[in-house]
mmCIF file of N, CA and C in Angstrom:
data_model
loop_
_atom_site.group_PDB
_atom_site.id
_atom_site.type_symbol
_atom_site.label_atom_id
_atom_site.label_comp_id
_atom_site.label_asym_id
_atom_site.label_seq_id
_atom_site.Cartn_x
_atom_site.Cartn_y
_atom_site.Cartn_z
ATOM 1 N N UNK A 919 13.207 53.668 -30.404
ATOM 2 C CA UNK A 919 13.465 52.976 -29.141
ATOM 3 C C UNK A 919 14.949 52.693 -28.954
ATOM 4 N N UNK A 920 15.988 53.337 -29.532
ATOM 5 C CA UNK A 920 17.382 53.650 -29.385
ATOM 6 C C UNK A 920 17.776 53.274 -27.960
ATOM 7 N N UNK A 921 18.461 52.401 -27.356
ATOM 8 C CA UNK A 921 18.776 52.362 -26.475
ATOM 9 C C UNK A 921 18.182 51.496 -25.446
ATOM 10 N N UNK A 922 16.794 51.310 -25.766
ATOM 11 C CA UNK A 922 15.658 50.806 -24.881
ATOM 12 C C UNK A 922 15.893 49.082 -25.131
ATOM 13 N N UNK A 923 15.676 48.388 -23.973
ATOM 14 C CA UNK A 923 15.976 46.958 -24.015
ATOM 15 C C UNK A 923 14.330 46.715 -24.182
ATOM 16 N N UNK A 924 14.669 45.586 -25.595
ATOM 17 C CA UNK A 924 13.187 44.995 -26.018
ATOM 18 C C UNK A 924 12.789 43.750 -25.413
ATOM 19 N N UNK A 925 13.747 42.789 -25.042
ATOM 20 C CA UNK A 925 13.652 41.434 -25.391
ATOM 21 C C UNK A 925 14.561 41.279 -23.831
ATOM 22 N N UNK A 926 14.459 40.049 -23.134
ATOM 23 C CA UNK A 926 14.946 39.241 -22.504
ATOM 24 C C UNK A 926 14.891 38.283 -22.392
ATOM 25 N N UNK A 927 15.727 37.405 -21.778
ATOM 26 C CA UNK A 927 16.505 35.764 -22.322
ATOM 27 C C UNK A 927 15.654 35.028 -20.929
ATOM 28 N N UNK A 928 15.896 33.970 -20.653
ATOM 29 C CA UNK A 928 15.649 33.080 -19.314
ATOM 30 C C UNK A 928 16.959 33.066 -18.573
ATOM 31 N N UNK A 929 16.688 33.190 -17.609
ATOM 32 C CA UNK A 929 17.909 33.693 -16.593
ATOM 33 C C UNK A 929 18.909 35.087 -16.837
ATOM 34 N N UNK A 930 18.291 35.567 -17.569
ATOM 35 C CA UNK A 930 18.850 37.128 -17.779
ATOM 36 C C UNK A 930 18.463 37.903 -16.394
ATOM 37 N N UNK A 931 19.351 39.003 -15.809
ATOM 38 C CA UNK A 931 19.231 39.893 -14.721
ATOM 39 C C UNK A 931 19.643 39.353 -13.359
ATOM 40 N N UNK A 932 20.186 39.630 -12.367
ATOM 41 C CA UNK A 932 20.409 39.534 -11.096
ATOM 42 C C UNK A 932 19.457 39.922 -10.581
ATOM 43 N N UNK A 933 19.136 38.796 -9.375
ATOM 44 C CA UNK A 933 18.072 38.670 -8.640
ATOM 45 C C UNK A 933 18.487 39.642 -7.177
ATOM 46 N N UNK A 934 17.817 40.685 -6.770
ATOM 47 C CA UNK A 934 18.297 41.601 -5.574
ATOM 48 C C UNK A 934 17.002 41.189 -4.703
ATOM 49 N N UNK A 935 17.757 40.712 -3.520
ATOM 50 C CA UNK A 935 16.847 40.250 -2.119
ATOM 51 C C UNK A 935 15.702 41.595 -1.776
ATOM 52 N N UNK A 936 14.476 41.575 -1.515
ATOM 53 C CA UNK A 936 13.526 42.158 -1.566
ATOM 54 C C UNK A 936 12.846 42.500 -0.024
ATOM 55 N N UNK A 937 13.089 43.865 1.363
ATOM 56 C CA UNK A 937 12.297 43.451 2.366
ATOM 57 C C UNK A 937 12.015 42.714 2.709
ATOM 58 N N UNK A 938 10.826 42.019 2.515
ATOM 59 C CA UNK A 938 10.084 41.001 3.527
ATOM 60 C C UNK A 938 11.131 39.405 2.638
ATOM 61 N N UNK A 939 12.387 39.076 2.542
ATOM 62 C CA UNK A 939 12.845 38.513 2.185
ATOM 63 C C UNK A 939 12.857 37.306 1.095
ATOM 64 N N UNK A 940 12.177 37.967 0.218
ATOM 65 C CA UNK A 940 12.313 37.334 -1.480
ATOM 66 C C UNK A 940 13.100 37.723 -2.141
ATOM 67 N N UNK A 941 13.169 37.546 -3.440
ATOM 68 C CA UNK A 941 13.847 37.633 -4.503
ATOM 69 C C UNK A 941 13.104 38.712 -5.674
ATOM 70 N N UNK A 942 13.849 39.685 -6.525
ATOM 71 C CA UNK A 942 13.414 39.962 -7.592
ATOM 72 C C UNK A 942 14.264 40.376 -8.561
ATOM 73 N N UNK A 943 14.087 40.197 -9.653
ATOM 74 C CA UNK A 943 14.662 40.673 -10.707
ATOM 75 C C UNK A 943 13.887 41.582 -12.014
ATOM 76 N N UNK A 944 14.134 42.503 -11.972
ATOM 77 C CA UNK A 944 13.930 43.193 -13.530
ATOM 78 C C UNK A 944 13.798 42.889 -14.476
ATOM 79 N N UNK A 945 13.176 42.424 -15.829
ATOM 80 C CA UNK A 945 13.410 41.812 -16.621
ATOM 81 C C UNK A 945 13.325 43.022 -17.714
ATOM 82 N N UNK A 946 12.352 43.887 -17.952
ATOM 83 C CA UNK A 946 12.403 44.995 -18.726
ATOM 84 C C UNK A 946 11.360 46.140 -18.152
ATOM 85 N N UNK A 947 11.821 48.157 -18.855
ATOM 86 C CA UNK A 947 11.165 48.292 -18.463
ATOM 87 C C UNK A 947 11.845 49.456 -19.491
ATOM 88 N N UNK A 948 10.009 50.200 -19.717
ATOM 89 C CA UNK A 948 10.029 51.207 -19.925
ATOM 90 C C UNK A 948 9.809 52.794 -19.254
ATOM 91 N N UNK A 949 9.730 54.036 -19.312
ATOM 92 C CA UNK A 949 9.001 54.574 -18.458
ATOM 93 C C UNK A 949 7.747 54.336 -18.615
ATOM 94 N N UNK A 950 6.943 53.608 -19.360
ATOM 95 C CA UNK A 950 5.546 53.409 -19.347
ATOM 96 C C UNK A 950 5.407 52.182 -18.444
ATOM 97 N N UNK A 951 5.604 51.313 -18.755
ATOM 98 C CA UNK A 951 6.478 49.779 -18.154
ATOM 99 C C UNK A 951 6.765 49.111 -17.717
ATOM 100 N N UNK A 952 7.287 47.772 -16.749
ATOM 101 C CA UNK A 952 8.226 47.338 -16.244
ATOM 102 C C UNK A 952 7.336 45.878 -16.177
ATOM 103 N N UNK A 953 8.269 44.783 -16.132
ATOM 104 C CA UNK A 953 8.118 43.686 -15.878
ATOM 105 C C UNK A 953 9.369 42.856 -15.305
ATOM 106 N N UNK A 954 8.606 42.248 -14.156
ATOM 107 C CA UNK A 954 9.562 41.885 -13.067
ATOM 108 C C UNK A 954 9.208 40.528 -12.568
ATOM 109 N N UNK A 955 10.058 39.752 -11.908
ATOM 110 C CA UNK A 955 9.978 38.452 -11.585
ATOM 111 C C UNK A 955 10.292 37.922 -10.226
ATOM 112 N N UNK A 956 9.162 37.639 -9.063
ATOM 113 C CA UNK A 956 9.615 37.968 -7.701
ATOM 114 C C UNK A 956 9.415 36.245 -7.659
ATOM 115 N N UNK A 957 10.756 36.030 -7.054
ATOM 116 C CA UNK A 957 10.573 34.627 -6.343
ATOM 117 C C UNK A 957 10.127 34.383 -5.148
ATOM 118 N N UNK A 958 9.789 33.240 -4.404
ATOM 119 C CA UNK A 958 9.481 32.888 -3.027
ATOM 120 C C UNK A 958 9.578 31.855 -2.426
ATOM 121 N N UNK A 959 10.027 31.531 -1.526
ATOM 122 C CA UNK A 959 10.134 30.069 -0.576
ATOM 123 C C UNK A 959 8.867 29.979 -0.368
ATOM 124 N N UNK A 960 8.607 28.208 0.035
ATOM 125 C CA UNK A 960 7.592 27.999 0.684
ATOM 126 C C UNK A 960 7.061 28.539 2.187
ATOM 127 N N UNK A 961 6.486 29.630 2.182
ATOM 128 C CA UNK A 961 5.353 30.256 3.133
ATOM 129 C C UNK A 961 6.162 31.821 3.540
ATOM 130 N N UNK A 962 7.153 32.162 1.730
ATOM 131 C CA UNK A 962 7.511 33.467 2.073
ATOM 132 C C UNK A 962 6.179 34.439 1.869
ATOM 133 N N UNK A 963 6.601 36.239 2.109
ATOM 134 C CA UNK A 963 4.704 36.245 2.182
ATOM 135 C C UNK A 963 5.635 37.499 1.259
ATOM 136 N N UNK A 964 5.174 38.651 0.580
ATOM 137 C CA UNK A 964 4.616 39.469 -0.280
ATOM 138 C C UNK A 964 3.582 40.540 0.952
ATOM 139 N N UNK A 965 4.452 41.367 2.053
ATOM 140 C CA UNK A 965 3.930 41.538 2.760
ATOM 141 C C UNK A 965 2.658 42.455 2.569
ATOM 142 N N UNK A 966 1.739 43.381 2.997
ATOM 143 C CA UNK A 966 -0.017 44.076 2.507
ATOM 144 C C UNK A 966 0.970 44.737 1.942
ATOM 145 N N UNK A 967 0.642 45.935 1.196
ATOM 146 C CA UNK A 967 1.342 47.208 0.657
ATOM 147 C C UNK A 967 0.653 47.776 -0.483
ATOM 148 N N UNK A 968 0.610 48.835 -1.120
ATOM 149 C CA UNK A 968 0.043 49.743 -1.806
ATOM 150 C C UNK A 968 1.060 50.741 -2.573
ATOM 151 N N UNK A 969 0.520 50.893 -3.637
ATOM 152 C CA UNK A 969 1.239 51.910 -4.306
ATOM 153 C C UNK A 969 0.354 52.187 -5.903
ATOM 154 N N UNK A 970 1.322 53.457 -6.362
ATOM 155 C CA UNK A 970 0.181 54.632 -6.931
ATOM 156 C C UNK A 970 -0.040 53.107 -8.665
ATOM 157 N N UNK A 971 1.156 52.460 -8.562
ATOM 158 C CA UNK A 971 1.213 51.655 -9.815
ATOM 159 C C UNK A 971 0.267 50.727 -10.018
ATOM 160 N N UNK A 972 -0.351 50.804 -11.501
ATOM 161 C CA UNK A 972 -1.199 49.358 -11.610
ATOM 162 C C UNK A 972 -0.471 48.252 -11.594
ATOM 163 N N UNK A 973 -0.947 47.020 -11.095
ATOM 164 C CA UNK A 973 0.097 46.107 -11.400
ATOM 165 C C UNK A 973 -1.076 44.972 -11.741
ATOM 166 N N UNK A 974 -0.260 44.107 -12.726
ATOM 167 C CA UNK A 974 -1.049 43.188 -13.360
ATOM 168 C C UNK A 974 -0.027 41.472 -13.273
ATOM 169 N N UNK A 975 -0.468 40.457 -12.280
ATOM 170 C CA UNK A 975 0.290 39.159 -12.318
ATOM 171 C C UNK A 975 0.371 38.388 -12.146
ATOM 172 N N UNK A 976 1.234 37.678 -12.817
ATOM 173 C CA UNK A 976 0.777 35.973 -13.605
ATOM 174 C C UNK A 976 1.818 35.196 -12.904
ATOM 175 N N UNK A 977 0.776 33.883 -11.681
ATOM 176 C CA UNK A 977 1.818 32.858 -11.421
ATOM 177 C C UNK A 977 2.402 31.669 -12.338
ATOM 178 N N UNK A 978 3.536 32.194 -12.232
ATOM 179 C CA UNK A 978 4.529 31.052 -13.063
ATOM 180 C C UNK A 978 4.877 29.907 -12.765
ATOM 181 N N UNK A 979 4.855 29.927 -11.610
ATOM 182 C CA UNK A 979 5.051 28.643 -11.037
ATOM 183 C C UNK A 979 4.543 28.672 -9.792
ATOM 184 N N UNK A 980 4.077 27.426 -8.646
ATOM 185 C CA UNK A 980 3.425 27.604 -7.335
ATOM 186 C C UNK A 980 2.413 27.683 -6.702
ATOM 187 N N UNK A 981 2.055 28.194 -5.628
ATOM 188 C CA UNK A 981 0.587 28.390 -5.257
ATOM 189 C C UNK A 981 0.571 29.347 -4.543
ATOM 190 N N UNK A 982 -0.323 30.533 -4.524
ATOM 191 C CA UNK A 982 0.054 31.688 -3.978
ATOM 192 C C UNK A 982 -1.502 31.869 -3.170
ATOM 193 N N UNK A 983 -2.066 32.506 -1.666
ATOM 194 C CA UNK A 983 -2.732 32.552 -1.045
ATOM 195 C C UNK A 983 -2.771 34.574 -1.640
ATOM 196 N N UNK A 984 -3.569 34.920 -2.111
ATOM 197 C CA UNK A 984 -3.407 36.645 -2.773
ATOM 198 C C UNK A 984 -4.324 37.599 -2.276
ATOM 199 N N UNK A 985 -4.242 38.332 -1.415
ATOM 200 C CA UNK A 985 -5.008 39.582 -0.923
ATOM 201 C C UNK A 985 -4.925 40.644 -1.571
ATOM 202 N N UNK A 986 -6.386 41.301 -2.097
ATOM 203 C CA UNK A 986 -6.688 42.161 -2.427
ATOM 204 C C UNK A 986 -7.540 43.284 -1.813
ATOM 205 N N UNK A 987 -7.220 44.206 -1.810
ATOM 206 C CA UNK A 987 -8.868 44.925 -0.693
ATOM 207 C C UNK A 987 -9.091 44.600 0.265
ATOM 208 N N UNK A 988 -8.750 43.446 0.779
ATOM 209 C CA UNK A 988 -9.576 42.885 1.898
ATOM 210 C C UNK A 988 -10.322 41.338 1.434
ATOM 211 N N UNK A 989 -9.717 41.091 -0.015
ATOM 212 C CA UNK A 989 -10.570 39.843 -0.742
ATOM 213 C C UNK A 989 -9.304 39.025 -0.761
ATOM 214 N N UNK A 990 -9.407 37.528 -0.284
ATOM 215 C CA UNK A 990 -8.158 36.276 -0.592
ATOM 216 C C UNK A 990 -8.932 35.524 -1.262
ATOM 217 N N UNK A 991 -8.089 35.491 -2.290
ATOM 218 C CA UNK A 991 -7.996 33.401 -2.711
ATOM 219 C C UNK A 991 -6.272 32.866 -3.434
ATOM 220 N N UNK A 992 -6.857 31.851 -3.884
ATOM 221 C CA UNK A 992 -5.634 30.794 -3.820
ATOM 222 C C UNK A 992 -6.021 30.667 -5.117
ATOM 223 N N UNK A 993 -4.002 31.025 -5.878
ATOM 224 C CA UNK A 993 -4.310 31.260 -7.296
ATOM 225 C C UNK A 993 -3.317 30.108 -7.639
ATOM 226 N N UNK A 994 -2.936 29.224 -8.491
ATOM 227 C CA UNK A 994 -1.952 28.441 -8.918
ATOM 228 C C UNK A 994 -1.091 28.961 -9.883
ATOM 229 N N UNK A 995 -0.630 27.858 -10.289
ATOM 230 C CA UNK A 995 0.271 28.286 -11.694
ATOM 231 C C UNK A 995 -0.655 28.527 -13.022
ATOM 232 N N UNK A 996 -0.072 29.257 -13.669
ATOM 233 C CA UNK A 996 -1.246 29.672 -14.767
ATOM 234 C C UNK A 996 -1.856 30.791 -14.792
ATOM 235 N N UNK A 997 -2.517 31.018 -13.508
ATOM 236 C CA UNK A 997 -3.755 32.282 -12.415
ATOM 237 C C UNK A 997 -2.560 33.468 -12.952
ATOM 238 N N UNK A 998 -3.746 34.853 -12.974
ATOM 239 C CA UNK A 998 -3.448 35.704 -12.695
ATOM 240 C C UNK A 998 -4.259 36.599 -12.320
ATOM 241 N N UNK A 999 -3.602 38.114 -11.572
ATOM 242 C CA UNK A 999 -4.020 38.969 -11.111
ATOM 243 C C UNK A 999 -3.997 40.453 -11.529
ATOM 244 N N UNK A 1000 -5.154 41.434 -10.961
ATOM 245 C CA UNK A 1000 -4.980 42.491 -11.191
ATOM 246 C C UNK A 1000 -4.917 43.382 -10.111
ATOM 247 N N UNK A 1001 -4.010 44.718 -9.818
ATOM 248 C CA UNK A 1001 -4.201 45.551 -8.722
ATOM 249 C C UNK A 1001 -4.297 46.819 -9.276
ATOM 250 N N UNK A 1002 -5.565 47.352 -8.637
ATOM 251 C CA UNK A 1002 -6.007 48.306 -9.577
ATOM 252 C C UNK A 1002 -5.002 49.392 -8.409
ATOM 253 N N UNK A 1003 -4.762 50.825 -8.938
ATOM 254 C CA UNK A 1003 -3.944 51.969 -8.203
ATOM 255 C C UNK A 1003 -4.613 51.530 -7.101
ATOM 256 N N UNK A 1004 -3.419 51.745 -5.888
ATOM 257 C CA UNK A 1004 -3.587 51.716 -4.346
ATOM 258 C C UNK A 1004 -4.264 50.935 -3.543
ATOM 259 N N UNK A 1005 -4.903 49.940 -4.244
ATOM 260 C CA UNK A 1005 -5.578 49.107 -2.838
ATOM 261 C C UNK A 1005 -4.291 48.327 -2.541
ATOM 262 N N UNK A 1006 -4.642 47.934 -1.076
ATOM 263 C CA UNK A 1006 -3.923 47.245 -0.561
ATOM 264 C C UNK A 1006 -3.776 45.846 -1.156
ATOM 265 N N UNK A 1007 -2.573 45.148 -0.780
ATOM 266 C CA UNK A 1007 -2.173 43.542 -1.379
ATOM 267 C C UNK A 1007 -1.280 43.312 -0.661
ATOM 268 N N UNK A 1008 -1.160 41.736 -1.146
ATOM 269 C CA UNK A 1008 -0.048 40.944 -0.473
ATOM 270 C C UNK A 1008 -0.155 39.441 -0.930
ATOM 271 N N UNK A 1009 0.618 38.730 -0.638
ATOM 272 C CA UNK A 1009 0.910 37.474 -1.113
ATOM 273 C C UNK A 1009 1.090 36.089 -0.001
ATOM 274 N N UNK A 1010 1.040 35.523 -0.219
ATOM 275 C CA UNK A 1010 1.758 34.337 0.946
ATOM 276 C C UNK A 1010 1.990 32.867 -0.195
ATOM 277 N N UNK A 1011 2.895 32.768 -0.235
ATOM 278 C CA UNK A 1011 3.585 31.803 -0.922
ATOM 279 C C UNK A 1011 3.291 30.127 -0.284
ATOM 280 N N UNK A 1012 2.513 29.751 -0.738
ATOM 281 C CA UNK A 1012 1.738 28.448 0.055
ATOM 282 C C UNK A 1012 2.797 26.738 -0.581
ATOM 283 N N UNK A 1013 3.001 27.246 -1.757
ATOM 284 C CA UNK A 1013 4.539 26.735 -1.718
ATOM 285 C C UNK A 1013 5.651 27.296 -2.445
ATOM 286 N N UNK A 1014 6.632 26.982 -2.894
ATOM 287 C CA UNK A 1014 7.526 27.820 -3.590
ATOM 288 C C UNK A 1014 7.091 27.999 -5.234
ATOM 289 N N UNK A 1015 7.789 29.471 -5.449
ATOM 290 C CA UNK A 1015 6.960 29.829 -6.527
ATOM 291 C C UNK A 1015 7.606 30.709 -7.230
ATOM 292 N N UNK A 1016 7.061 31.455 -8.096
ATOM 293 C CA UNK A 1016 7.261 32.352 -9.201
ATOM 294 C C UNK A 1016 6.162 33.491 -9.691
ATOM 295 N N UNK A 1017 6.031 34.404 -9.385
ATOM 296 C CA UNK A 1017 5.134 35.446 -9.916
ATOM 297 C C UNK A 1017 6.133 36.690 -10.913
ATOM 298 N N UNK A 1018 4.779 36.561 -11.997
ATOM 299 C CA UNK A 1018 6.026 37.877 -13.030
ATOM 300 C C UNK A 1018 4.976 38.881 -12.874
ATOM 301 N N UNK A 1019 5.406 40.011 -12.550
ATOM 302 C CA UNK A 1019 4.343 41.231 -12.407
ATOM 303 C C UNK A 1019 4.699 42.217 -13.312
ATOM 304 N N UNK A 1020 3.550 42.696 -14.230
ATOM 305 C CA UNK A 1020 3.775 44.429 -14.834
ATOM 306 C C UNK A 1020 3.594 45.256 -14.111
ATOM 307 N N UNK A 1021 3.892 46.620 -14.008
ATOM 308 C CA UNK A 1021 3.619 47.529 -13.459
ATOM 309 C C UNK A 1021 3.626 48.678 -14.322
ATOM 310 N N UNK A 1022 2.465 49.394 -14.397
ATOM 311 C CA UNK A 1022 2.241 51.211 -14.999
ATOM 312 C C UNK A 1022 2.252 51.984 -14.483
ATOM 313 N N UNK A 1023 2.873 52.904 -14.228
ATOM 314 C CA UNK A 1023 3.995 53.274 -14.967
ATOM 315 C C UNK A 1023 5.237 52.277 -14.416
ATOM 316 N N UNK A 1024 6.685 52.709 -14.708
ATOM 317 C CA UNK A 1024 7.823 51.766 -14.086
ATOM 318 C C UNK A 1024 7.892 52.216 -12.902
ATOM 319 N N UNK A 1025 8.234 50.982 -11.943
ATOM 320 C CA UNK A 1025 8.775 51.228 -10.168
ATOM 321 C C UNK A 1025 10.035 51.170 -10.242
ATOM 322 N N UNK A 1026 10.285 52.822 -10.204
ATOM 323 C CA UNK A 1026 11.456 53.660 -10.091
ATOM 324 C C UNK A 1026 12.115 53.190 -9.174
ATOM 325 N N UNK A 1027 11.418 52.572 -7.646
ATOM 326 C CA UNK A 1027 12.059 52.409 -7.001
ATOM 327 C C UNK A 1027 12.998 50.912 -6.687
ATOM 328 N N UNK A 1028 12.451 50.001 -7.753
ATOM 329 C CA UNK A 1028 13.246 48.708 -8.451
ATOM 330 C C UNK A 1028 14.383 49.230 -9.009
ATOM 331 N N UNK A 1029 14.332 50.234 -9.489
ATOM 332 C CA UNK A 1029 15.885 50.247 -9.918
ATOM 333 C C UNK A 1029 17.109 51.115 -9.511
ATOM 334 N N UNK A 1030 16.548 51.368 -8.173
ATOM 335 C CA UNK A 1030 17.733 52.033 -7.544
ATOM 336 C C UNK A 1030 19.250 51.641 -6.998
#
C-alpha cells in the first residue's frame, strides 16, 4: 500500500462547496474505497440523485429527513444508511449536521 493514505486526523482535508450548496471533504480513498464527510446547514437538502456507487452512511451529528426509492424517514445522530447501486436518494438536513459516507468503488468524480 506504498503511497496509499491509511489513516486520517480530525479536521484533516479541505472542505470543497458541493452543488446543491454543502460542504464536503475527502477523508480517504482507495480505488476500491472512499470515505467522505458532507456537511449541512439547517434545512440544506442532499438533492434526489443516483449513481452506479454503493454508498453506505452514518449520521455524525444532526437530524437528517433520508429518501430512498421513494421510502423517507428521519435518522439522528448515531443512524445509519444504506444505498444499494442506483436507486434514487437524497437528504434534507432538518437541522445542522454531519453525515460520513463510504462509497464502492471511489467517486472519481470527488476528486477532480
Amino acid at each position: 500500500m506504498t503511497g496509499t493514505k491509511i489513516f486520517s486526523h480530525a479536521g484533516e482535508g479541505a472542505w470543497t462547496p458541493t452543488p446543491d450548496g454543502n460542504r464536503r471533504r475527502v477523508l480517504l480513498h482507495t480505488d476500491e474505497l472512499m470515505m467522505v464527510e458532507f456537511a449541512f446547514d439547517k434545512d440544506g437538502v442532499g438533492a434526489l440523485h443516483s449513481h452506479p456507487h454503493v454508498q453506505a452512511s452514518y449520521v455524525a451529528e444532526g437530524r437528517f429527513e433520508v429518501t430512498i426509492d421513494g421510502r423517507t424517514e428521519i435518522l439522528e445522530t448515531g443512524s445509519s444508511f444504506i444505498v444499494p447501486s442506483n436507486l434514487v436518494h437524497g437528504v434534507k438536513a432538518l437541522q445542522a449536521g454531519r453525515l460520513v459516507d463510504s462509497f464502492t468503488p471511489h467517486r472519481a468524480d470527488f476528486l477532480d
